[in-house]
Amino acid sequence: MRIDHLADHPSWMQTIATWHHEAFGHLAPGKTLQDRWLTLQTTVQRDALPLCLVAHSGNGHLWGCASVFRRTLTHDHLGPWLSAVYVAPPHRGRGIASALAERAAAECARLGFAELFLFTPRNESLYRRLGWQAFDRTLIRETPSVVMKRHVQWR
């Protein structure tokens, strides 16, 4: 598995926008697929936020993605935020989401941040195993979610 910046593979933007729309659309129902593509377009960079990471086979097969944004749908005073971690169904259960989260933490540390935040409706145990700590619970569009944080450092 390889993890690169979306900036290295911009041809995958439409696939990722579709994944985001289908998997996370219920959290921001007013956003269209085109809105998601436009937001994703802002992540096509390596040395600033927002950014998007892609997990792939190394020979042209996209497996998953994760983004880091300065702000998210909740806790506007905190950031940056790990967001939209997605792994295509045939590739789940192979550690790809964990690898994407770890790389996102390393990227945040590289960019000078000390903490990284996330919210998740259903993957609290995954993130706890990776060293994240829950500090709040909230409803996002009537979806119960846990809000978590993690200290990051450049290795």
Short mmCIF file of N, CA and C in Angstrom, two decimals:
data_model
loop_
_atom_site.label_atom_id
_atom_site.label_comp_id
_atom_site.label_asym_id
_atom_site.label_seq_id
_atom_site.Cartn_x
_atom_site.Cartn_y
_atom_site.Cartn_z
N MET A 1 0.85 -1.18 0.00
CA MET A 1 0.00 0.00 0.00
C MET A 1 0.89 1.24 0.00
N ARG A 2 0.45 2.24 -0.75
CA ARG A 2 1.10 3.54 -0.75
C ARG A 2 0.09 4.59 -0.31
N ILE A 3 0.59 5.61 0.38
CA ILE A 3 -0.24 6.76 0.73
C ILE A 3 0.46 8.00 0.19
N ASP A 4 -0.25 8.72 -0.65
CA ASP A 4 0.26 9.94 -1.28
C ASP A 4 -0.74 11.06 -1.05
N HIS A 5 -0.33 12.25 -1.43
CA HIS A 5 -1.26 13.38 -1.45
C HIS A 5 -2.14 13.29 -2.70
N LEU A 6 -3.36 13.72 -2.58
CA LEU A 6 -4.24 13.78 -3.76
C LEU A 6 -3.61 14.63 -4.85
N ALA A 7 -2.79 15.59 -4.46
CA ALA A 7 -2.09 16.43 -5.44
C ALA A 7 -1.26 15.59 -6.42
N ASP A 8 -0.85 14.40 -6.00
CA ASP A 8 -0.09 13.50 -6.87
C ASP A 8 -0.97 12.66 -7.79
N HIS A 9 -2.29 12.66 -7.52
CA HIS A 9 -3.23 11.83 -8.27
C HIS A 9 -4.56 12.57 -8.48
N PRO A 10 -4.55 13.74 -9.07
CA PRO A 10 -5.80 14.52 -9.19
C PRO A 10 -6.89 13.84 -10.02
N SER A 11 -6.54 12.86 -10.81
CA SER A 11 -7.55 12.16 -11.62
C SER A 11 -8.53 11.37 -10.74
N TRP A 12 -8.21 11.16 -9.46
CA TRP A 12 -9.09 10.42 -8.56
C TRP A 12 -10.11 11.32 -7.87
N MET A 13 -10.11 12.60 -8.15
CA MET A 13 -11.00 13.53 -7.45
C MET A 13 -12.47 13.17 -7.60
N GLN A 14 -12.91 12.82 -8.79
CA GLN A 14 -14.34 12.52 -8.98
C GLN A 14 -14.76 11.28 -8.19
N THR A 15 -13.92 10.26 -8.19
CA THR A 15 -14.22 9.05 -7.42
C THR A 15 -14.33 9.38 -5.94
N ILE A 16 -13.39 10.16 -5.42
CA ILE A 16 -13.39 10.51 -4.00
C ILE A 16 -14.60 11.38 -3.67
N ALA A 17 -14.92 12.34 -4.51
CA ALA A 17 -16.10 13.18 -4.27
C ALA A 17 -17.37 12.32 -4.21
N THR A 18 -17.46 11.34 -5.08
CA THR A 18 -18.61 10.42 -5.07
C THR A 18 -18.63 9.60 -3.79
N TRP A 19 -17.48 9.07 -3.38
CA TRP A 19 -17.41 8.34 -2.11
C TRP A 19 -17.90 9.21 -0.97
N HIS A 20 -17.39 10.45 -0.90
CA HIS A 20 -17.77 11.37 0.18
C HIS A 20 -19.27 11.65 0.17
N HIS A 21 -19.80 11.86 -1.02
CA HIS A 21 -21.22 12.17 -1.13
C HIS A 21 -22.09 11.00 -0.65
N GLU A 22 -21.71 9.80 -1.07
CA GLU A 22 -22.49 8.62 -0.70
C GLU A 22 -22.32 8.25 0.78
N ALA A 23 -21.12 8.35 1.30
CA ALA A 23 -20.85 7.90 2.67
C ALA A 23 -21.18 8.94 3.73
N PHE A 24 -21.00 10.22 3.41
CA PHE A 24 -21.12 11.26 4.43
C PHE A 24 -22.18 12.30 4.11
N GLY A 25 -22.93 12.10 3.04
CA GLY A 25 -23.93 13.07 2.62
C GLY A 25 -24.99 13.36 3.67
N HIS A 26 -25.32 12.38 4.49
CA HIS A 26 -26.34 12.57 5.51
C HIS A 26 -25.91 13.56 6.59
N LEU A 27 -24.60 13.81 6.72
CA LEU A 27 -24.11 14.75 7.73
C LEU A 27 -24.18 16.20 7.26
N ALA A 28 -24.26 16.41 5.97
CA ALA A 28 -24.40 17.76 5.39
C ALA A 28 -25.30 17.63 4.17
N PRO A 29 -26.60 17.40 4.39
CA PRO A 29 -27.50 17.07 3.29
C PRO A 29 -27.69 18.17 2.25
N GLY A 30 -27.34 19.39 2.56
CA GLY A 30 -27.49 20.47 1.59
C GLY A 30 -26.39 20.51 0.55
N LYS A 31 -25.32 19.74 0.77
CA LYS A 31 -24.19 19.74 -0.17
C LYS A 31 -24.47 18.79 -1.34
N THR A 32 -24.24 19.27 -2.52
CA THR A 32 -24.39 18.45 -3.72
C THR A 32 -23.07 17.74 -4.03
N LEU A 33 -23.11 16.82 -4.96
CA LEU A 33 -21.89 16.16 -5.41
C LEU A 33 -20.92 17.21 -5.96
N GLN A 34 -21.43 18.17 -6.69
CA GLN A 34 -20.58 19.24 -7.23
C GLN A 34 -19.94 20.05 -6.10
N ASP A 35 -20.69 20.33 -5.04
CA ASP A 35 -20.13 21.04 -3.87
C ASP A 35 -18.97 20.25 -3.28
N ARG A 36 -19.15 18.95 -3.18
CA ARG A 36 -18.10 18.10 -2.61
C ARG A 36 -16.87 18.10 -3.50
N TRP A 37 -17.06 18.07 -4.80
CA TRP A 37 -15.94 18.11 -5.73
C TRP A 37 -15.20 19.45 -5.59
N LEU A 38 -15.94 20.54 -5.46
CA LEU A 38 -15.30 21.84 -5.30
C LEU A 38 -14.53 21.92 -3.98
N THR A 39 -15.08 21.37 -2.91
CA THR A 39 -14.36 21.33 -1.64
C THR A 39 -13.10 20.49 -1.77
N LEU A 40 -13.23 19.33 -2.40
CA LEU A 40 -12.09 18.45 -2.59
C LEU A 40 -11.00 19.13 -3.41
N GLN A 41 -11.39 19.94 -4.35
CA GLN A 41 -10.42 20.65 -5.19
C GLN A 41 -9.50 21.53 -4.34
N THR A 42 -10.00 22.04 -3.21
CA THR A 42 -9.16 22.87 -2.34
C THR A 42 -8.10 22.07 -1.61
N THR A 43 -8.22 20.74 -1.61
CA THR A 43 -7.28 19.87 -0.89
C THR A 43 -6.13 19.38 -1.75
N VAL A 44 -6.07 19.81 -2.98
CA VAL A 44 -5.04 19.34 -3.90
C VAL A 44 -3.77 20.17 -3.67
N GLN A 45 -3.13 19.92 -2.52
CA GLN A 45 -1.89 20.58 -2.15
C GLN A 45 -1.15 19.70 -1.16
N ARG A 46 0.12 20.02 -0.93
CA ARG A 46 0.95 19.20 -0.06
C ARG A 46 1.41 19.91 1.21
N ASP A 47 1.53 21.22 1.17
CA ASP A 47 2.20 21.93 2.25
C ASP A 47 1.33 22.92 2.99
N ALA A 48 0.04 22.73 2.96
CA ALA A 48 -0.91 23.58 3.69
C ALA A 48 -2.21 22.82 3.83
N LEU A 49 -3.05 23.31 4.73
CA LEU A 49 -4.39 22.74 4.87
C LEU A 49 -5.37 23.58 4.08
N PRO A 50 -6.41 22.96 3.57
CA PRO A 50 -6.77 21.55 3.68
C PRO A 50 -5.94 20.68 2.74
N LEU A 51 -5.86 19.40 3.07
CA LEU A 51 -5.19 18.46 2.19
C LEU A 51 -5.93 17.13 2.23
N CYS A 52 -5.68 16.35 1.20
CA CYS A 52 -6.31 15.03 1.10
C CYS A 52 -5.22 14.00 0.82
N LEU A 53 -5.31 12.88 1.50
CA LEU A 53 -4.39 11.76 1.31
C LEU A 53 -5.13 10.62 0.64
N VAL A 54 -4.42 9.88 -0.20
CA VAL A 54 -5.03 8.74 -0.88
C VAL A 54 -4.20 7.48 -0.63
N ALA A 55 -4.89 6.40 -0.33
CA ALA A 55 -4.25 5.09 -0.18
C ALA A 55 -4.52 4.33 -1.47
N HIS A 56 -3.47 3.71 -2.00
CA HIS A 56 -3.64 3.03 -3.29
C HIS A 56 -2.64 1.88 -3.42
N SER A 57 -2.84 1.13 -4.47
CA SER A 57 -2.06 -0.08 -4.71
C SER A 57 -0.66 0.20 -5.22
N GLY A 58 -0.44 1.39 -5.76
CA GLY A 58 0.84 1.69 -6.39
C GLY A 58 0.83 1.45 -7.88
N ASN A 59 -0.23 0.79 -8.36
CA ASN A 59 -0.34 0.55 -9.80
C ASN A 59 -1.69 0.99 -10.34
N GLY A 60 -2.22 2.08 -9.76
CA GLY A 60 -3.41 2.69 -10.33
C GLY A 60 -4.74 2.36 -9.68
N HIS A 61 -4.73 1.61 -8.58
CA HIS A 61 -5.99 1.24 -7.93
C HIS A 61 -6.15 2.01 -6.63
N LEU A 62 -7.16 2.87 -6.57
CA LEU A 62 -7.46 3.67 -5.40
C LEU A 62 -8.19 2.82 -4.37
N TRP A 63 -7.72 2.85 -3.12
CA TRP A 63 -8.32 2.04 -2.07
C TRP A 63 -9.07 2.87 -1.04
N GLY A 64 -8.59 4.09 -0.76
CA GLY A 64 -9.23 4.90 0.26
C GLY A 64 -8.65 6.29 0.31
N CYS A 65 -9.21 7.11 1.21
CA CYS A 65 -8.78 8.50 1.32
C CYS A 65 -9.06 9.04 2.71
N ALA A 66 -8.42 10.14 3.02
CA ALA A 66 -8.67 10.87 4.27
C ALA A 66 -8.28 12.32 4.02
N SER A 67 -9.02 13.23 4.61
CA SER A 67 -8.74 14.66 4.46
C SER A 67 -8.43 15.27 5.81
N VAL A 68 -7.76 16.41 5.78
CA VAL A 68 -7.53 17.21 6.97
C VAL A 68 -7.96 18.63 6.64
N PHE A 69 -8.89 19.15 7.45
CA PHE A 69 -9.41 20.50 7.27
C PHE A 69 -9.14 21.32 8.53
N ARG A 70 -9.10 22.62 8.38
CA ARG A 70 -8.92 23.51 9.54
C ARG A 70 -10.15 23.49 10.44
N ARG A 71 -11.34 23.36 9.85
CA ARG A 71 -12.60 23.38 10.62
C ARG A 71 -13.51 22.25 10.12
N THR A 72 -14.51 21.95 10.94
CA THR A 72 -15.47 20.93 10.56
C THR A 72 -16.87 21.36 11.01
N LEU A 73 -17.81 20.44 11.02
CA LEU A 73 -19.20 20.75 11.30
C LEU A 73 -19.48 21.10 12.76
N THR A 74 -18.56 20.83 13.64
CA THR A 74 -18.77 21.03 15.07
C THR A 74 -17.51 21.63 15.69
N HIS A 75 -17.61 22.21 16.87
CA HIS A 75 -16.46 22.72 17.62
C HIS A 75 -15.59 23.64 16.75
N ASP A 76 -16.18 24.69 16.28
CA ASP A 76 -15.53 25.59 15.33
C ASP A 76 -14.23 26.20 15.86
N HIS A 77 -14.05 26.23 17.17
CA HIS A 77 -12.86 26.84 17.75
C HIS A 77 -11.65 25.89 17.77
N LEU A 78 -11.84 24.63 17.38
CA LEU A 78 -10.76 23.65 17.38
C LEU A 78 -10.32 23.30 15.96
N GLY A 79 -9.14 22.78 15.86
CA GLY A 79 -8.66 22.31 14.57
C GLY A 79 -7.18 22.04 14.63
N PRO A 80 -6.66 21.37 13.62
CA PRO A 80 -7.32 20.85 12.43
C PRO A 80 -8.08 19.55 12.71
N TRP A 81 -8.83 19.12 11.70
CA TRP A 81 -9.73 17.98 11.81
C TRP A 81 -9.43 16.90 10.77
N LEU A 82 -9.27 15.68 11.24
CA LEU A 82 -9.26 14.52 10.36
C LEU A 82 -10.69 14.33 9.90
N SER A 83 -10.90 14.19 8.62
CA SER A 83 -12.26 14.17 8.09
C SER A 83 -12.35 13.21 6.91
N ALA A 84 -13.54 12.71 6.71
CA ALA A 84 -13.87 11.92 5.52
C ALA A 84 -12.90 10.77 5.27
N VAL A 85 -12.62 10.02 6.32
CA VAL A 85 -11.80 8.81 6.15
C VAL A 85 -12.71 7.76 5.51
N TYR A 86 -12.30 7.28 4.37
CA TYR A 86 -13.13 6.33 3.63
C TYR A 86 -12.24 5.27 3.01
N VAL A 87 -12.66 4.02 3.12
CA VAL A 87 -11.99 2.90 2.46
C VAL A 87 -13.04 2.17 1.64
N ALA A 88 -12.74 1.93 0.39
CA ALA A 88 -13.68 1.22 -0.49
C ALA A 88 -13.98 -0.16 0.09
N PRO A 89 -15.24 -0.60 0.03
CA PRO A 89 -15.64 -1.86 0.67
C PRO A 89 -14.74 -3.07 0.40
N PRO A 90 -14.26 -3.31 -0.83
CA PRO A 90 -13.43 -4.51 -1.02
C PRO A 90 -12.09 -4.48 -0.28
N HIS A 91 -11.71 -3.31 0.21
CA HIS A 91 -10.39 -3.16 0.84
C HIS A 91 -10.45 -2.93 2.34
N ARG A 92 -11.63 -3.00 2.92
CA ARG A 92 -11.79 -2.78 4.36
C ARG A 92 -11.23 -3.95 5.16
N GLY A 93 -10.87 -3.65 6.40
CA GLY A 93 -10.35 -4.69 7.29
C GLY A 93 -8.89 -5.01 7.07
N ARG A 94 -8.17 -4.16 6.34
CA ARG A 94 -6.76 -4.41 6.04
C ARG A 94 -5.85 -3.35 6.62
N GLY A 95 -6.39 -2.50 7.52
CA GLY A 95 -5.56 -1.49 8.17
C GLY A 95 -5.39 -0.21 7.38
N ILE A 96 -6.15 -0.05 6.31
CA ILE A 96 -5.99 1.14 5.46
C ILE A 96 -6.48 2.39 6.18
N ALA A 97 -7.62 2.33 6.85
CA ALA A 97 -8.12 3.50 7.58
C ALA A 97 -7.13 3.90 8.67
N SER A 98 -6.57 2.93 9.37
CA SER A 98 -5.58 3.22 10.41
C SER A 98 -4.35 3.88 9.80
N ALA A 99 -3.88 3.36 8.69
CA ALA A 99 -2.70 3.93 8.04
C ALA A 99 -2.97 5.36 7.56
N LEU A 100 -4.15 5.60 7.03
CA LEU A 100 -4.51 6.96 6.61
C LEU A 100 -4.56 7.91 7.81
N ALA A 101 -5.14 7.46 8.92
CA ALA A 101 -5.21 8.31 10.12
C ALA A 101 -3.82 8.61 10.66
N GLU A 102 -2.96 7.63 10.67
CA GLU A 102 -1.59 7.84 11.14
C GLU A 102 -0.83 8.81 10.23
N ARG A 103 -0.99 8.65 8.94
CA ARG A 103 -0.31 9.56 8.00
C ARG A 103 -0.85 10.98 8.14
N ALA A 104 -2.17 11.11 8.35
CA ALA A 104 -2.76 12.44 8.55
C ALA A 104 -2.17 13.10 9.79
N ALA A 105 -2.00 12.33 10.87
CA ALA A 105 -1.39 12.86 12.08
C ALA A 105 0.03 13.33 11.81
N ALA A 106 0.78 12.53 11.07
CA ALA A 106 2.16 12.91 10.73
C ALA A 106 2.20 14.17 9.87
N GLU A 107 1.26 14.28 8.94
CA GLU A 107 1.20 15.48 8.09
C GLU A 107 0.89 16.72 8.92
N CYS A 108 -0.02 16.60 9.89
CA CYS A 108 -0.35 17.74 10.76
C CYS A 108 0.87 18.16 11.57
N ALA A 109 1.58 17.19 12.11
CA ALA A 109 2.79 17.51 12.86
C ALA A 109 3.82 18.19 11.95
N ARG A 110 3.98 17.68 10.74
CA ARG A 110 4.92 18.27 9.79
C ARG A 110 4.56 19.72 9.49
N LEU A 111 3.27 20.02 9.49
CA LEU A 111 2.81 21.38 9.20
C LEU A 111 2.79 22.27 10.45
N GLY A 112 3.21 21.72 11.60
CA GLY A 112 3.37 22.54 12.80
C GLY A 112 2.23 22.49 13.80
N PHE A 113 1.29 21.60 13.63
CA PHE A 113 0.19 21.48 14.57
C PHE A 113 0.56 20.50 15.68
N ALA A 114 0.01 20.72 16.86
CA ALA A 114 0.29 19.85 18.02
C ALA A 114 -0.82 18.84 18.27
N GLU A 115 -2.03 19.15 17.81
CA GLU A 115 -3.18 18.27 18.02
C GLU A 115 -3.96 18.11 16.73
N LEU A 116 -4.70 17.03 16.67
CA LEU A 116 -5.60 16.75 15.56
C LEU A 116 -6.91 16.26 16.17
N PHE A 117 -8.02 16.67 15.60
CA PHE A 117 -9.35 16.34 16.12
C PHE A 117 -10.13 15.54 15.07
N LEU A 118 -11.16 14.84 15.53
CA LEU A 118 -12.08 14.17 14.62
C LEU A 118 -13.41 13.97 15.33
N PHE A 119 -14.44 13.70 14.55
CA PHE A 119 -15.68 13.17 15.12
C PHE A 119 -16.01 11.93 14.32
N THR A 120 -16.62 10.98 15.00
CA THR A 120 -17.00 9.75 14.33
C THR A 120 -18.30 9.21 14.90
N PRO A 121 -19.23 8.85 14.03
CA PRO A 121 -20.48 8.26 14.49
C PRO A 121 -20.33 6.79 14.92
N ARG A 122 -19.32 6.08 14.36
CA ARG A 122 -19.31 4.64 14.62
C ARG A 122 -17.93 3.98 14.73
N ASN A 123 -16.85 4.73 14.69
CA ASN A 123 -15.52 4.10 14.72
C ASN A 123 -14.67 4.51 15.92
N GLU A 124 -15.32 4.76 17.04
CA GLU A 124 -14.59 5.18 18.23
C GLU A 124 -13.51 4.18 18.62
N SER A 125 -13.81 2.89 18.58
CA SER A 125 -12.83 1.88 19.02
C SER A 125 -11.60 1.88 18.12
N LEU A 126 -11.78 2.06 16.83
CA LEU A 126 -10.64 2.12 15.91
C LEU A 126 -9.70 3.25 16.32
N TYR A 127 -10.25 4.42 16.53
CA TYR A 127 -9.42 5.57 16.85
C TYR A 127 -8.82 5.47 18.25
N ARG A 128 -9.53 4.87 19.19
CA ARG A 128 -8.95 4.67 20.53
C ARG A 128 -7.69 3.80 20.43
N ARG A 129 -7.75 2.76 19.61
CA ARG A 129 -6.58 1.89 19.43
C ARG A 129 -5.39 2.66 18.87
N LEU A 130 -5.66 3.75 18.15
CA LEU A 130 -4.59 4.56 17.55
C LEU A 130 -4.14 5.71 18.44
N GLY A 131 -4.66 5.75 19.67
CA GLY A 131 -4.22 6.76 20.62
C GLY A 131 -5.08 8.00 20.74
N TRP A 132 -6.24 7.99 20.12
CA TRP A 132 -7.16 9.13 20.21
C TRP A 132 -7.92 9.05 21.53
N GLN A 133 -8.30 10.22 22.06
CA GLN A 133 -9.07 10.29 23.30
C GLN A 133 -10.39 11.01 23.05
N ALA A 134 -11.47 10.42 23.52
CA ALA A 134 -12.78 11.06 23.42
C ALA A 134 -12.86 12.18 24.44
N PHE A 135 -13.44 13.31 24.05
CA PHE A 135 -13.61 14.39 25.01
C PHE A 135 -15.00 15.04 24.94
N ASP A 136 -15.82 14.60 24.00
CA ASP A 136 -17.17 15.14 23.92
C ASP A 136 -18.03 14.20 23.09
N ARG A 137 -19.32 14.35 23.25
CA ARG A 137 -20.29 13.64 22.42
C ARG A 137 -21.26 14.69 21.91
N THR A 138 -21.69 14.52 20.68
CA THR A 138 -22.54 15.53 20.06
C THR A 138 -23.48 14.87 19.07
N LEU A 139 -24.46 15.63 18.62
CA LEU A 139 -25.34 15.21 17.53
C LEU A 139 -24.97 16.03 16.31
N ILE A 140 -24.75 15.35 15.21
CA ILE A 140 -24.49 16.02 13.95
C ILE A 140 -25.60 15.60 13.00
N ARG A 141 -26.51 16.53 12.71
CA ARG A 141 -27.69 16.23 11.89
C ARG A 141 -28.41 15.00 12.44
N GLU A 142 -28.59 14.99 13.76
CA GLU A 142 -29.28 13.92 14.48
C GLU A 142 -28.53 12.59 14.50
N THR A 143 -27.25 12.62 14.14
CA THR A 143 -26.42 11.42 14.20
C THR A 143 -25.51 11.53 15.42
N PRO A 144 -25.68 10.64 16.41
CA PRO A 144 -24.80 10.68 17.58
C PRO A 144 -23.35 10.42 17.16
N SER A 145 -22.46 11.27 17.66
CA SER A 145 -21.05 11.15 17.30
C SER A 145 -20.18 11.44 18.51
N VAL A 146 -19.02 10.81 18.53
CA VAL A 146 -18.03 11.09 19.56
C VAL A 146 -16.98 12.02 18.95
N VAL A 147 -16.54 13.00 19.75
CA VAL A 147 -15.51 13.93 19.32
C VAL A 147 -14.22 13.53 20.03
N MET A 148 -13.14 13.41 19.26
CA MET A 148 -11.89 12.89 19.79
C MET A 148 -10.73 13.80 19.42
N LYS A 149 -9.61 13.66 20.17
CA LYS A 149 -8.41 14.41 19.84
C LYS A 149 -7.19 13.53 20.05
N ARG A 150 -6.10 13.97 19.45
CA ARG A 150 -4.86 13.24 19.56
C ARG A 150 -3.71 14.23 19.45
N HIS A 151 -2.70 14.05 20.28
CA HIS A 151 -1.48 14.83 20.14
C HIS A 151 -0.68 14.23 18.98
N VAL A 152 -0.05 15.08 18.21
CA VAL A 152 0.72 14.61 17.06
C VAL A 152 2.15 15.12 17.19
N GLN A 153 3.07 14.38 16.62
CA GLN A 153 4.45 14.83 16.57
C GLN A 153 5.12 14.29 15.32
N TRP A 154 6.00 15.06 14.78
CA TRP A 154 6.73 14.67 13.58
C TRP A 154 7.78 13.65 13.94
N ARG A 155 7.85 12.59 13.16
CA ARG A 155 8.83 11.51 13.45
C ARG A 155 10.03 11.65 12.57
#
